[in-house]
DNA sequence: GGCTGTGAAAGTGTTCACAGCC
DNA sequence: GGCTGTGAACACTTTCACAGCC
């Protein structure tokens, strides 16, 4: 076996690398040439030591006593994440949410291009969103194959998300972001990332509730009994 | 103050409880009366033992040898999460994404009501989305105070998200879901949950890339030669 | 002096295995 | 027999402290 240490990057770290990349891009645009772990960490909302540890999985990235070079670190992160060159994605479900995502110009600058926007509703087919024409969902397999797409975004109604997912996987997609409020079942080797606003809100509701119960934090916030409609 | 079952519920567990609640609601609608940990776990996409452990933080919930009663477990989860009765939220930024979220009827059934939809663009003010009228962002403080709102959703452009956040916090909001691609800075005691599709896609891009390098389709145990080296 | 890189320690979350109950 | 509830083992993450380098 080779002496080269196989650096397995923890998934939690990968998610933060994406955040660092975003911050670095903003810094680069504002003309910054170098940055310290403290600055970068504070802009990313993490602990500086943790940031250094995250970056250390890529091997030495900075200069001791100085900091990190914005440009080269950015390139390195993009390469590590696999977004150095733009990747093709498809998006299925051009309702309000799908249209919102497809119309968001920010993805292009972050390494993603929607090569297919698909919808089952004939009334939506032919619309142009973010410069791409909406096509009938029947063409899913064709679009995926034609562009060698491996990443898909699902924004369909919950009821059809699983069947759309099955078709995507059968067509060759291996990575899916799912916005439909259902748990997708996929074969081993396919990754799903679930985004569910209701879950986010419910987690906040729980934390919120705890704050009320939790006695004596810093600020003496008197136990207000959850009042609604106060004039 | 009933402090008898004052067990600390891990945050990872809280997020999964919200998923179980969603699954249970679907089961209840389809008429199911009871369910086993195995079934529930498979519908939620988790390991059965982990699900039982999650539920055990609420105290004994089921019947040994039988399973869980759908209705009572659902109630119990809703109470634990603090969504037993509907909670008021505001949403700031009625662009495509904000409109999509505000128009999604599913929140009502999951314990949330948008009592304020706010936007800075006069052209959008007065629109009615999901039964609620869009109001000028200047009324933010007033709306938050009038309804005792503690939970907000931010879907503004990145450039104004921090200032909107500051105003929300000053007005009394303690929990925020942020869709803008910036890291919000908040005082201690305020929770932020960040949702960023670019980050999700980049994590998938990374995993996707690893699959390509690692040829074995089964469990990835082969050390791959991490192609991010190079000084 | 300042800041990065990293092992070691502490903390958190997940999985296992089986005891306990129906 | 079947299924829940849970301590104990394991794996993963974060934090700390300081060595190493500029």
Tab-separated table of C-alpha atoms (C1' of nucleotides) in Angstrom:
chain	number	residue	atom	x	y	z
A	1	UNK	CA	0.000	0.000	0.000
A	2	UNK	CA	1.244	3.457	-0.823
A	3	UNK	CA	2.836	5.662	1.777
A	4	UNK	CA	0.644	8.551	0.776
A	5	UNK	CA	-1.824	9.158	3.552
A	6	UNK	CA	-5.278	8.649	2.162
A	7	UNK	CA	-6.987	11.703	3.519
A	8	UNK	CA	-10.581	10.829	4.032
A	9	UNK	CA	-12.409	14.106	4.386
A	10	UNK	CA	-15.236	13.911	6.942
A	11	UNK	CA	-18.618	14.850	5.545
A	12	UNK	CA	-19.107	17.552	8.157
A	13	UNK	CA	-15.887	19.099	6.913
A	14	UNK	CA	-16.980	18.895	3.275
A	15	UNK	CA	-20.091	20.936	4.021
A	16	UNK	CA	-17.982	23.610	5.691
A	17	UNK	CA	-15.474	23.655	2.839
A	18	UNK	CA	-18.342	24.727	0.624
A	19	UNK	CA	-19.034	27.613	2.989
A	20	UNK	CA	-15.380	28.639	3.061
A	21	UNK	CA	-15.391	28.605	-0.716
A	22	UNK	CA	-18.307	31.010	-0.741
A	23	UNK	CA	-16.599	33.348	1.698
A	24	UNK	CA	-13.339	33.222	-0.248
A	25	UNK	CA	-15.130	34.092	-3.460
A	26	UNK	CA	-16.609	37.145	-1.794
A	27	UNK	CA	-13.185	38.129	-0.435
A	28	UNK	CA	-11.593	37.691	-3.849
A	29	UNK	CA	-14.237	39.933	-5.384
A	30	UNK	CA	-13.487	42.612	-2.836
A	31	UNK	CA	-9.831	42.460	-3.798
A	32	UNK	CA	-8.388	40.709	-0.767
A	33	UNK	CA	-5.187	38.756	-1.417
A	34	UNK	CA	-4.691	36.989	1.882
A	35	UNK	CA	-6.671	36.072	4.964
A	36	UNK	CA	-6.048	34.524	8.368
A	37	UNK	CA	-7.875	31.559	9.830
A	38	UNK	CA	-9.434	33.859	12.411
A	39	UNK	CA	-10.955	36.176	9.832
A	40	UNK	CA	-12.123	33.381	7.591
A	41	UNK	CA	-13.591	31.500	10.523
A	42	UNK	CA	-15.504	34.483	11.769
A	43	UNK	CA	-16.908	35.166	8.302
A	44	UNK	CA	-17.958	31.537	8.031
A	45	UNK	CA	-19.348	31.360	11.560
A	46	UNK	CA	-17.002	28.663	12.854
A	47	UNK	CA	-14.164	28.251	15.314
A	48	UNK	CA	-10.705	29.151	13.918
A	49	UNK	CA	-9.025	25.953	15.107
A	50	UNK	CA	-11.772	23.927	13.481
A	51	UNK	CA	-11.301	25.782	10.227
A	52	UNK	CA	-7.583	25.053	10.253
A	53	UNK	CA	-8.293	21.416	10.924
A	54	UNK	CA	-10.791	21.331	8.058
A	55	UNK	CA	-8.252	22.813	5.668
A	56	UNK	CA	-5.548	20.462	6.919
A	57	UNK	CA	-7.388	17.552	5.293
A	58	UNK	CA	-6.333	19.037	1.966
A	59	UNK	CA	-2.707	19.158	3.086
A	60	UNK	CA	-0.822	22.309	4.039
A	61	UNK	CA	-2.655	25.261	2.517
A	62	UNK	CA	-1.304	28.344	4.226
A	63	UNK	CA	1.855	30.092	5.297
A	64	UNK	CA	2.708	29.956	8.998
A	65	UNK	CA	2.825	33.334	10.595
A	66	UNK	CA	1.015	34.882	7.634
A	67	UNK	CA	-2.251	33.238	6.643
A	68	UNK	CA	-3.852	31.864	3.482
A	69	UNK	CA	-3.631	33.173	-0.080
A	70	UNK	CA	-7.217	33.870	-1.102
A	71	UNK	CA	-6.892	32.940	-4.757
A	72	UNK	CA	-4.980	29.706	-4.449
A	73	UNK	CA	-7.017	28.476	-1.500
A	74	UNK	CA	-10.169	29.134	-3.436
A	75	UNK	CA	-8.902	27.105	-6.369
A	76	UNK	CA	-7.850	24.328	-4.084
A	77	UNK	CA	-11.240	24.135	-2.416
A	78	UNK	CA	-13.041	24.155	-5.750
A	79	UNK	CA	-10.853	21.308	-6.951
A	80	UNK	CA	-11.347	19.313	-3.758
A	81	UNK	CA	-15.120	19.707	-3.970
A	82	UNK	CA	-15.182	18.784	-7.627
A	83	UNK	CA	-16.649	22.055	-8.833
A	84	UNK	CA	-13.571	23.331	-10.626
A	85	UNK	CA	-15.393	23.111	-13.908
A	86	UNK	CA	-19.137	23.536	-14.117
A	87	UNK	CA	-21.207	20.422	-13.541
A	88	UNK	CA	-24.462	19.660	-15.297
A	89	UNK	CA	-27.645	19.175	-13.282
A	90	UNK	CA	-31.297	18.637	-14.011
A	91	UNK	CA	-34.197	20.026	-12.027
A	92	UNK	CA	-37.559	18.273	-11.972
A	93	UNK	CA	-40.685	20.131	-10.920
A	94	UNK	CA	-41.077	23.690	-12.133
A	95	UNK	CA	-43.577	24.870	-9.560
A	96	UNK	CA	-42.894	28.014	-7.563
A	97	UNK	CA	-39.937	26.521	-5.769
A	98	UNK	CA	-38.397	24.930	-8.841
A	99	UNK	CA	-38.765	28.158	-10.775
A	100	UNK	CA	-37.197	30.093	-7.934
A	101	UNK	CA	-34.178	27.818	-7.862
A	102	UNK	CA	-33.810	27.613	-11.641
A	103	UNK	CA	-33.962	31.384	-11.882
A	104	UNK	CA	-31.300	31.967	-9.267
A	105	UNK	CA	-28.224	33.081	-11.163
A	106	UNK	CA	-25.881	32.270	-8.280
A	107	UNK	CA	-25.417	28.619	-9.206
A	108	UNK	CA	-23.517	29.367	-12.350
A	109	UNK	CA	-20.823	31.096	-10.367
A	110	UNK	CA	-20.707	28.191	-7.933
A	111	UNK	CA	-20.063	25.472	-10.443
A	112	UNK	CA	-23.480	24.261	-11.522
A	113	UNK	CA	-25.481	24.550	-14.719
A	114	UNK	CA	-29.034	23.399	-15.179
A	115	UNK	CA	-29.041	21.641	-18.509
A	116	UNK	CA	-32.565	20.399	-18.069
A	117	UNK	CA	-35.682	21.841	-16.476
A	118	UNK	CA	-38.514	19.339	-16.508
A	119	UNK	CA	-42.191	19.489	-15.643
A	120	UNK	CA	-45.212	17.264	-16.060
A	121	UNK	CA	-47.591	20.153	-16.692
A	122	UNK	CA	-47.935	20.912	-20.442
A	123	UNK	CA	-48.836	24.495	-19.535
A	124	UNK	CA	-45.353	25.044	-18.163
A	125	UNK	CA	-43.473	23.344	-20.970
A	126	UNK	CA	-41.877	25.900	-23.246
A	127	UNK	CA	-41.450	28.547	-20.562
A	128	UNK	CA	-37.932	29.874	-20.349
A	129	UNK	CA	-36.518	30.169	-16.818
A	130	UNK	CA	-33.002	31.404	-16.211
A	131	UNK	CA	-32.262	31.066	-19.892
A	132	UNK	CA	-33.305	27.418	-20.172
A	133	UNK	CA	-36.497	26.104	-21.703
A	134	UNK	CA	-38.794	23.875	-19.679
A	135	UNK	CA	-39.247	20.464	-21.253
A	136	UNK	CA	-41.766	17.682	-20.664
A	137	UNK	CA	-40.819	15.266	-17.912
A	138	UNK	CA	-41.025	12.415	-20.430
A	139	UNK	CA	-37.719	13.628	-21.794
A	140	UNK	CA	-36.010	13.076	-18.443
A	141	UNK	CA	-34.073	9.988	-19.498
A	142	UNK	CA	-33.050	11.599	-22.741
A	143	UNK	CA	-31.738	14.789	-21.125
A	144	UNK	CA	-29.838	12.897	-18.421
A	145	UNK	CA	-28.216	10.625	-20.968
A	146	UNK	CA	-27.402	13.365	-23.457
A	147	UNK	CA	-25.455	15.426	-20.913
A	148	UNK	CA	-24.167	12.624	-18.710
A	149	UNK	CA	-25.933	14.242	-15.785
A	150	UNK	CA	-25.211	12.747	-12.371
A	151	UNK	CA	-26.766	15.411	-10.118
A	152	UNK	CA	-30.473	16.245	-9.892
A	153	UNK	CA	-32.736	18.532	-7.892
A	154	UNK	CA	-36.271	17.331	-7.110
A	155	UNK	CA	-38.912	19.987	-6.447
A	156	UNK	CA	-41.999	18.030	-7.417
A	157	UNK	CA	-45.065	17.498	-5.260
A	158	UNK	CA	-44.498	14.861	-2.558
A	159	UNK	CA	-46.730	12.330	-4.256
A	160	UNK	CA	-44.584	11.895	-7.340
A	161	UNK	CA	-41.124	12.505	-5.882
A	162	UNK	CA	-40.309	8.824	-5.381
A	163	UNK	CA	-41.250	7.827	-8.905
A	164	UNK	CA	-39.287	10.749	-10.344
A	165	UNK	CA	-36.373	9.708	-8.153
A	166	UNK	CA	-36.570	6.131	-9.433
A	167	UNK	CA	-36.462	7.352	-13.012
A	168	UNK	CA	-33.516	9.637	-12.298
A	169	UNK	CA	-31.557	6.811	-10.702
A	170	UNK	CA	-32.403	4.422	-13.521
A	171	UNK	CA	-31.197	7.028	-16.006
A	172	UNK	CA	-27.835	7.309	-14.248
A	173	UNK	CA	-28.194	10.054	-11.663
A	174	UNK	CA	-26.200	9.291	-8.511
A	175	UNK	CA	-26.767	12.388	-6.375
A	176	UNK	CA	-30.073	14.054	-5.548
A	177	UNK	CA	-31.187	17.087	-3.569
A	178	UNK	CA	-34.786	16.528	-2.573
A	179	UNK	CA	-37.106	19.355	-1.545
A	180	UNK	CA	-40.252	17.243	-1.485
A	181	UNK	CA	-41.340	16.396	2.068
A	182	UNK	CA	-40.885	12.645	1.713
A	183	UNK	CA	-37.975	10.344	2.444
A	184	UNK	CA	-36.678	8.984	-0.838
A	185	UNK	CA	-35.649	5.357	-1.042
A	186	UNK	CA	-32.592	4.853	-3.228
A	187	UNK	CA	-30.190	1.986	-3.920
A	188	UNK	CA	-26.752	1.912	-2.273
A	189	UNK	CA	-24.336	4.182	-4.069
A	190	UNK	CA	-26.859	6.965	-4.593
A	191	UNK	CA	-26.725	9.981	-2.261
A	192	UNK	CA	-29.735	12.028	-1.259
A	193	UNK	CA	-29.667	15.302	0.607
A	194	UNK	CA	-32.999	16.240	2.059
A	195	UNK	CA	-34.050	19.872	2.448
A	196	UNK	CA	-37.273	20.402	4.336
A	197	UNK	CA	-38.345	23.802	5.628
A	198	UNK	CA	-40.925	22.273	7.938
A	199	UNK	CA	-38.208	20.307	9.675
A	200	UNK	CA	-36.070	23.435	10.027
A	201	UNK	CA	-38.983	25.351	11.499
A	202	UNK	CA	-39.851	22.538	13.881
A	203	UNK	CA	-36.295	22.335	15.143
A	204	UNK	CA	-36.421	26.065	15.785
A	205	UNK	CA	-39.773	25.719	17.503
A	206	UNK	CA	-38.213	23.168	19.820
A	207	UNK	CA	-35.207	25.351	20.625
A	208	UNK	CA	-37.493	28.321	21.070
A	209	UNK	CA	-39.631	26.408	23.514
A	210	UNK	CA	-36.564	25.342	25.483
A	211	UNK	CA	-35.428	28.932	25.827
A	212	UNK	CA	-38.698	29.735	27.499
A	213	UNK	CA	-38.428	26.793	29.894
A	214	UNK	CA	-34.706	27.032	30.474
A	215	UNK	CA	-34.239	29.079	33.601
A	216	UNK	CA	-31.731	31.871	34.122
A	217	UNK	CA	-29.836	32.283	30.872
A	218	UNK	CA	-27.969	35.557	30.589
A	219	UNK	CA	-30.656	38.134	30.050
A	220	UNK	CA	-33.433	37.761	32.552
A	221	UNK	CA	-36.224	37.153	30.104
A	222	UNK	CA	-39.285	36.756	32.229
A	223	UNK	CA	-41.385	33.712	31.413
A	224	UNK	CA	-43.861	35.162	29.005
A	225	UNK	CA	-46.729	32.794	28.583
A	226	UNK	CA	-46.734	32.566	24.812
A	227	UNK	CA	-49.024	35.398	24.074
A	228	UNK	CA	-50.707	35.716	20.751
A	229	UNK	CA	-52.108	38.874	19.237
A	230	UNK	CA	-51.018	41.589	21.575
A	231	UNK	CA	-52.429	44.968	20.617
B	1	UNK	CA	-42.994	23.237	36.185
B	2	UNK	CA	-42.824	19.501	35.546
B	3	UNK	CA	-39.116	18.758	35.630
B	4	UNK	CA	-39.479	15.002	36.019
B	5	UNK	CA	-38.649	14.130	32.427
B	6	UNK	CA	-36.250	16.963	31.895
B	7	UNK	CA	-33.915	14.925	29.709
B	8	UNK	CA	-31.769	16.769	27.263
B	9	UNK	CA	-32.732	15.871	23.728
B	10	UNK	CA	-29.771	15.962	21.302
B	11	UNK	CA	-30.287	18.345	18.406
B	12	UNK	CA	-29.699	15.596	15.851
B	13	UNK	CA	-32.542	13.722	17.483
B	14	UNK	CA	-34.813	16.762	17.385
B	15	UNK	CA	-34.399	17.027	13.619
B	16	UNK	CA	-35.323	13.380	13.217
B	17	UNK	CA	-38.335	13.719	15.525
B	18	UNK	CA	-39.688	16.242	13.033
B	19	UNK	CA	-39.301	13.659	10.287
B	20	UNK	CA	-41.037	10.990	12.358
B	21	UNK	CA	-43.856	13.426	12.970
B	22	UNK	CA	-44.283	13.893	9.240
B	23	UNK	CA	-44.333	10.156	8.627
B	24	UNK	CA	-46.796	9.577	11.441
B	25	UNK	CA	-49.125	12.214	10.062
B	26	UNK	CA	-49.115	10.440	6.720
B	27	UNK	CA	-49.761	7.108	8.428
B	28	UNK	CA	-52.629	8.569	10.444
B	29	UNK	CA	-54.189	9.936	7.277
B	30	UNK	CA	-54.036	6.521	5.685
B	31	UNK	CA	-55.878	5.094	8.663
B	32	UNK	CA	-53.061	3.221	10.386
B	33	UNK	CA	-53.484	2.793	14.138
B	34	UNK	CA	-50.151	1.301	15.145
B	35	UNK	CA	-46.679	0.943	13.747
B	36	UNK	CA	-43.423	-0.790	14.669
B	37	UNK	CA	-40.043	0.849	14.988
B	38	UNK	CA	-38.873	-1.063	11.929
B	39	UNK	CA	-41.634	0.259	9.710
B	40	UNK	CA	-41.371	3.787	10.996
B	41	UNK	CA	-37.596	3.737	10.647
B	42	UNK	CA	-37.718	2.518	7.099
B	43	UNK	CA	-40.273	5.179	6.171
B	44	UNK	CA	-38.063	7.822	7.769
B	45	UNK	CA	-34.862	6.472	6.292
B	46	UNK	CA	-33.108	5.700	9.573
B	47	UNK	CA	-31.918	2.724	11.569
B	48	UNK	CA	-34.642	1.126	13.791
B	49	UNK	CA	-32.475	1.050	16.907
B	50	UNK	CA	-31.662	4.718	16.436
B	51	UNK	CA	-35.324	5.536	16.096
B	52	UNK	CA	-36.124	3.744	19.337
B	53	UNK	CA	-33.336	5.595	21.054
B	54	UNK	CA	-34.624	8.901	19.685
B	55	UNK	CA	-38.104	8.187	21.014
B	56	UNK	CA	-36.717	7.045	24.350
B	57	UNK	CA	-35.672	10.630	25.099
B	58	UNK	CA	-39.377	11.365	25.454
B	59	UNK	CA	-39.772	8.519	27.915
B	60	UNK	CA	-41.484	5.185	27.147
B	61	UNK	CA	-43.703	5.695	24.103
B	62	UNK	CA	-44.613	2.258	22.868
B	63	UNK	CA	-45.800	-1.160	23.902
B	64	UNK	CA	-43.230	-3.947	24.026
B	65	UNK	CA	-43.996	-6.742	21.667
B	66	UNK	CA	-46.506	-4.589	19.798
B	67	UNK	CA	-45.252	-1.210	18.593
B	68	UNK	CA	-46.326	2.413	18.805
B	69	UNK	CA	-49.829	3.869	18.696
B	70	UNK	CA	-49.811	6.260	15.737
B	71	UNK	CA	-52.147	8.872	17.172
B	72	UNK	CA	-50.695	9.219	20.640
B	73	UNK	CA	-47.114	9.130	19.436
B	74	UNK	CA	-47.908	11.866	16.964
B	75	UNK	CA	-49.381	14.037	19.688
B	76	UNK	CA	-46.432	13.394	21.902
B	77	UNK	CA	-43.949	14.384	19.221
B	78	UNK	CA	-45.893	17.543	18.404
B	79	UNK	CA	-45.878	18.516	22.051
B	80	UNK	CA	-42.176	17.778	22.453
B	81	UNK	CA	-41.332	19.890	19.410
B	82	UNK	CA	-43.526	22.739	20.545
B	83	UNK	CA	-45.810	22.672	17.525
B	84	UNK	CA	-48.890	21.422	19.302
B	85	UNK	CA	-50.614	24.679	18.604
B	86	UNK	CA	-49.779	26.771	15.550
B	87	UNK	CA	-46.861	29.181	15.914
B	88	UNK	CA	-46.658	32.549	14.233
B	89	UNK	CA	-43.785	33.322	11.848
B	90	UNK	CA	-42.805	36.156	9.570
B	91	UNK	CA	-41.137	35.828	6.199
B	92	UNK	CA	-38.964	38.605	4.792
B	93	UNK	CA	-38.185	38.762	1.081
B	94	UNK	CA	-41.008	37.945	-1.296
B	95	UNK	CA	-38.926	37.128	-4.345
B	96	UNK	CA	-39.466	33.850	-6.148
B	97	UNK	CA	-38.228	31.781	-3.261
B	98	UNK	CA	-40.151	33.672	-0.609
B	99	UNK	CA	-43.321	33.486	-2.649
B	100	UNK	CA	-42.830	29.778	-3.178
B	101	UNK	CA	-42.474	29.172	0.555
B	102	UNK	CA	-45.312	31.499	1.546
B	103	UNK	CA	-47.593	29.826	-0.957
B	104	UNK	CA	-46.880	26.326	0.277
B	105	UNK	CA	-49.966	25.215	2.134
B	106	UNK	CA	-48.144	22.438	3.963
B	107	UNK	CA	-46.917	24.618	6.812
B	108	UNK	CA	-50.342	25.162	8.249
B	109	UNK	CA	-50.718	21.457	8.864
B	110	UNK	CA	-47.257	21.323	10.421
B	111	UNK	CA	-47.815	23.953	13.040
B	112	UNK	CA	-46.792	27.240	11.428
B	113	UNK	CA	-48.679	30.276	10.236
B	114	UNK	CA	-47.169	33.176	8.383
B	115	UNK	CA	-48.648	36.229	10.028
B	116	UNK	CA	-46.411	38.605	8.124
B	117	UNK	CA	-45.004	38.613	4.606
B	118	UNK	CA	-42.640	41.528	4.089
B	119	UNK	CA	-40.834	42.993	1.108
B	120	UNK	CA	-38.873	46.127	0.319
B	121	UNK	CA	-40.198	46.399	-3.207
B	122	UNK	CA	-43.314	48.626	-3.367
B	123	UNK	CA	-44.398	46.758	-6.480
B	124	UNK	CA	-44.847	43.584	-4.436
B	125	UNK	CA	-46.603	45.193	-1.503
B	126	UNK	CA	-50.296	44.456	-1.588
B	127	UNK	CA	-49.947	41.148	-3.395
B	128	UNK	CA	-51.725	38.321	-1.648
B	129	UNK	CA	-49.749	35.089	-1.312
B	130	UNK	CA	-51.161	32.052	0.435
B	131	UNK	CA	-53.988	34.188	1.780
B	132	UNK	CA	-51.762	36.817	3.382
B	133	UNK	CA	-51.074	40.271	2.071
B	134	UNK	CA	-47.522	41.431	1.459
B	135	UNK	CA	-46.578	44.442	3.574
B	136	UNK	CA	-43.702	46.904	3.363
B	137	UNK	CA	-40.573	45.824	5.209
B	138	UNK	CA	-40.768	49.016	7.286
B	139	UNK	CA	-43.591	47.376	9.184
B	140	UNK	CA	-41.351	44.529	10.299
B	141	UNK	CA	-41.034	45.671	13.900
B	142	UNK	CA	-44.725	46.361	14.137
B	143	UNK	CA	-45.764	42.953	12.805
B	144	UNK	CA	-43.309	41.093	15.024
B	145	UNK	CA	-44.458	42.969	18.113
B	146	UNK	CA	-48.158	42.700	17.320
B	147	UNK	CA	-48.095	38.916	17.058
B	148	UNK	CA	-45.295	38.163	19.520
B	149	UNK	CA	-43.417	36.478	16.696
B	150	UNK	CA	-40.244	34.613	17.648
B	151	UNK	CA	-39.561	32.700	14.426
B	152	UNK	CA	-38.635	34.255	11.081
B	153	UNK	CA	-37.685	33.077	7.611
B	154	UNK	CA	-35.227	35.211	5.607
B	155	UNK	CA	-35.347	34.934	1.824
B	156	UNK	CA	-33.917	38.319	0.918
B	157	UNK	CA	-30.950	38.951	-1.378
B	158	UNK	CA	-27.627	38.224	0.329
B	159	UNK	CA	-26.697	41.876	0.553
B	160	UNK	CA	-29.474	42.869	2.919
B	161	UNK	CA	-29.898	39.644	4.885
B	162	UNK	CA	-27.694	40.732	7.790
B	163	UNK	CA	-29.461	44.047	8.275
B	164	UNK	CA	-32.857	42.374	8.089
B	165	UNK	CA	-31.590	39.829	10.612
B	166	UNK	CA	-30.449	42.585	12.950
B	167	UNK	CA	-33.853	44.209	12.801
B	168	UNK	CA	-35.629	40.911	13.425
B	169	UNK	CA	-33.477	40.205	16.467
B	170	UNK	CA	-33.933	43.709	17.806
B	171	UNK	CA	-37.678	43.294	17.407
B	172	UNK	CA	-37.673	40.115	19.479
B	173	UNK	CA	-37.163	37.226	17.048
B	174	UNK	CA	-35.050	34.455	18.548
B	175	UNK	CA	-35.048	31.826	15.808
B	176	UNK	CA	-34.261	32.333	12.123
B	177	UNK	CA	-34.146	30.157	9.036
B	178	UNK	CA	-31.861	31.851	6.530
B	179	UNK	CA	-31.941	31.061	2.820
B	180	UNK	CA	-29.611	33.890	1.808
B	181	UNK	CA	-26.114	32.654	1.003
B	182	UNK	CA	-24.377	34.531	3.805
B	183	UNK	CA	-23.475	33.578	7.350
B	184	UNK	CA	-25.603	35.632	9.710
B	185	UNK	CA	-24.032	37.044	12.851
B	186	UNK	CA	-26.413	36.958	15.811
B	187	UNK	CA	-26.114	37.484	19.560
B	188	UNK	CA	-25.999	34.520	21.911
B	189	UNK	CA	-29.451	33.130	22.539
B	190	UNK	CA	-30.588	33.489	18.945
B	191	UNK	CA	-30.600	30.389	16.743
B	192	UNK	CA	-30.005	30.416	13.025
B	193	UNK	CA	-30.496	27.507	10.671
B	194	UNK	CA	-28.831	27.991	7.334
B	195	UNK	CA	-30.259	26.493	4.156
B	196	UNK	CA	-28.052	26.860	1.104
B	197	UNK	CA	-28.692	24.903	-2.070
B	198	UNK	CA	-25.220	25.662	-3.389
B	199	UNK	CA	-23.697	24.001	-0.357
B	200	UNK	CA	-25.939	20.975	-0.816
B	201	UNK	CA	-24.951	20.700	-4.461
B	202	UNK	CA	-21.277	21.084	-3.686
B	203	UNK	CA	-21.397	18.343	-1.079
B	204	UNK	CA	-23.018	16.114	-3.671
B	205	UNK	CA	-20.407	17.090	-6.227
B	206	UNK	CA	-17.736	16.003	-3.791
B	207	UNK	CA	-19.393	12.656	-3.081
B	208	UNK	CA	-20.007	12.174	-6.786
B	209	UNK	CA	-16.368	12.774	-7.546
B	210	UNK	CA	-15.335	10.257	-4.899
B	211	UNK	CA	-17.547	7.626	-6.495
B	212	UNK	CA	-15.794	8.150	-9.793
B	213	UNK	CA	-12.359	7.731	-8.219
B	214	UNK	CA	-13.352	4.790	-6.118
B	215	UNK	CA	-14.273	2.077	-8.576
B	216	UNK	CA	-15.721	-0.441	-6.136
B	217	UNK	CA	-19.493	0.110	-6.126
B	218	UNK	CA	-19.893	-1.492	-2.706
B	219	UNK	CA	-18.750	0.103	0.528
B	220	UNK	CA	-15.879	2.433	-0.207
B	221	UNK	CA	-12.989	0.970	1.725
B	222	UNK	CA	-10.287	1.278	-0.893
B	223	UNK	CA	-7.904	4.147	-0.166
B	224	UNK	CA	-8.236	6.507	-3.056
B	225	UNK	CA	-5.367	8.683	-4.087
B	226	UNK	CA	-6.959	11.964	-3.180
B	227	UNK	CA	-6.172	14.054	-6.184
B	228	UNK	CA	-6.078	17.362	-4.389
B	229	UNK	CA	-2.377	17.312	-3.583
B	230	UNK	CA	0.064	19.541	-5.453
B	231	UNK	CA	1.761	22.507	-3.818
C	1	DG	C1'	5.840	38.151	17.291
C	2	DG	C1'	2.210	35.899	14.650
C	3	DC	C1'	-0.161	32.268	12.570
C	4	DT	C1'	-0.573	27.610	10.664
C	5	DG	C1'	-0.715	22.508	11.276
C	6	DT	C1'	-1.807	18.658	14.169
C	7	DG	C1'	-1.804	15.043	17.801
C	8	DA	C1'	-4.311	14.244	21.966
C	9	DA	C1'	-8.395	15.027	24.820
C	10	DA	C1'	-13.093	15.920	25.358
C	11	DG	C1'	-17.511	15.793	23.745
C	12	DT	C1'	-21.319	14.161	20.813
C	13	DG	C1'	-23.787	11.027	18.143
C	14	DT	C1'	-24.622	6.249	16.342
C	15	DT	C1'	-24.796	1.303	16.458
C	16	DC	C1'	-25.025	-3.024	18.896
C	17	DA	C1'	-26.756	-6.444	21.789
C	18	DC	C1'	-29.668	-7.927	24.880
C	19	DA	C1'	-32.666	-7.381	28.962
C	20	DG	C1'	-37.509	-6.637	29.871
C	21	DC	C1'	-42.241	-6.850	28.817
C	22	DC	C1'	-46.370	-8.075	26.265
D	1	DG	C1'	-42.579	-15.281	19.489
D	2	DG	C1'	-42.133	-10.275	18.749
D	3	DC	C1'	-40.902	-5.722	19.775
D	4	DT	C1'	-39.545	-1.924	22.808
D	5	DG	C1'	-36.125	0.376	25.881
D	6	DT	C1'	-31.385	1.143	27.069
D	7	DG	C1'	-26.650	0.668	28.815
D	8	DA	C1'	-22.274	-0.131	26.784
D	9	DA	C1'	-19.190	-0.049	22.734
D	10	DC	C1'	-17.995	2.243	18.932
D	11	DA	C1'	-17.389	6.051	15.603
D	12	DC	C1'	-17.284	10.536	14.582
D	13	DT	C1'	-16.554	15.729	15.582
D	14	DT	C1'	-15.054	19.431	17.970
D	15	DT	C1'	-11.964	21.684	20.953
D	16	DC	C1'	-7.608	22.400	23.061
D	17	DA	C1'	-2.832	23.187	23.394
D	18	DC	C1'	1.289	23.640	21.582
D	19	DA	C1'	4.969	22.453	18.240
D	20	DG	C1'	6.765	24.212	13.917
D	21	DC	C1'	7.667	27.683	10.689
D	22	DC	C1'	7.877	32.266	8.698
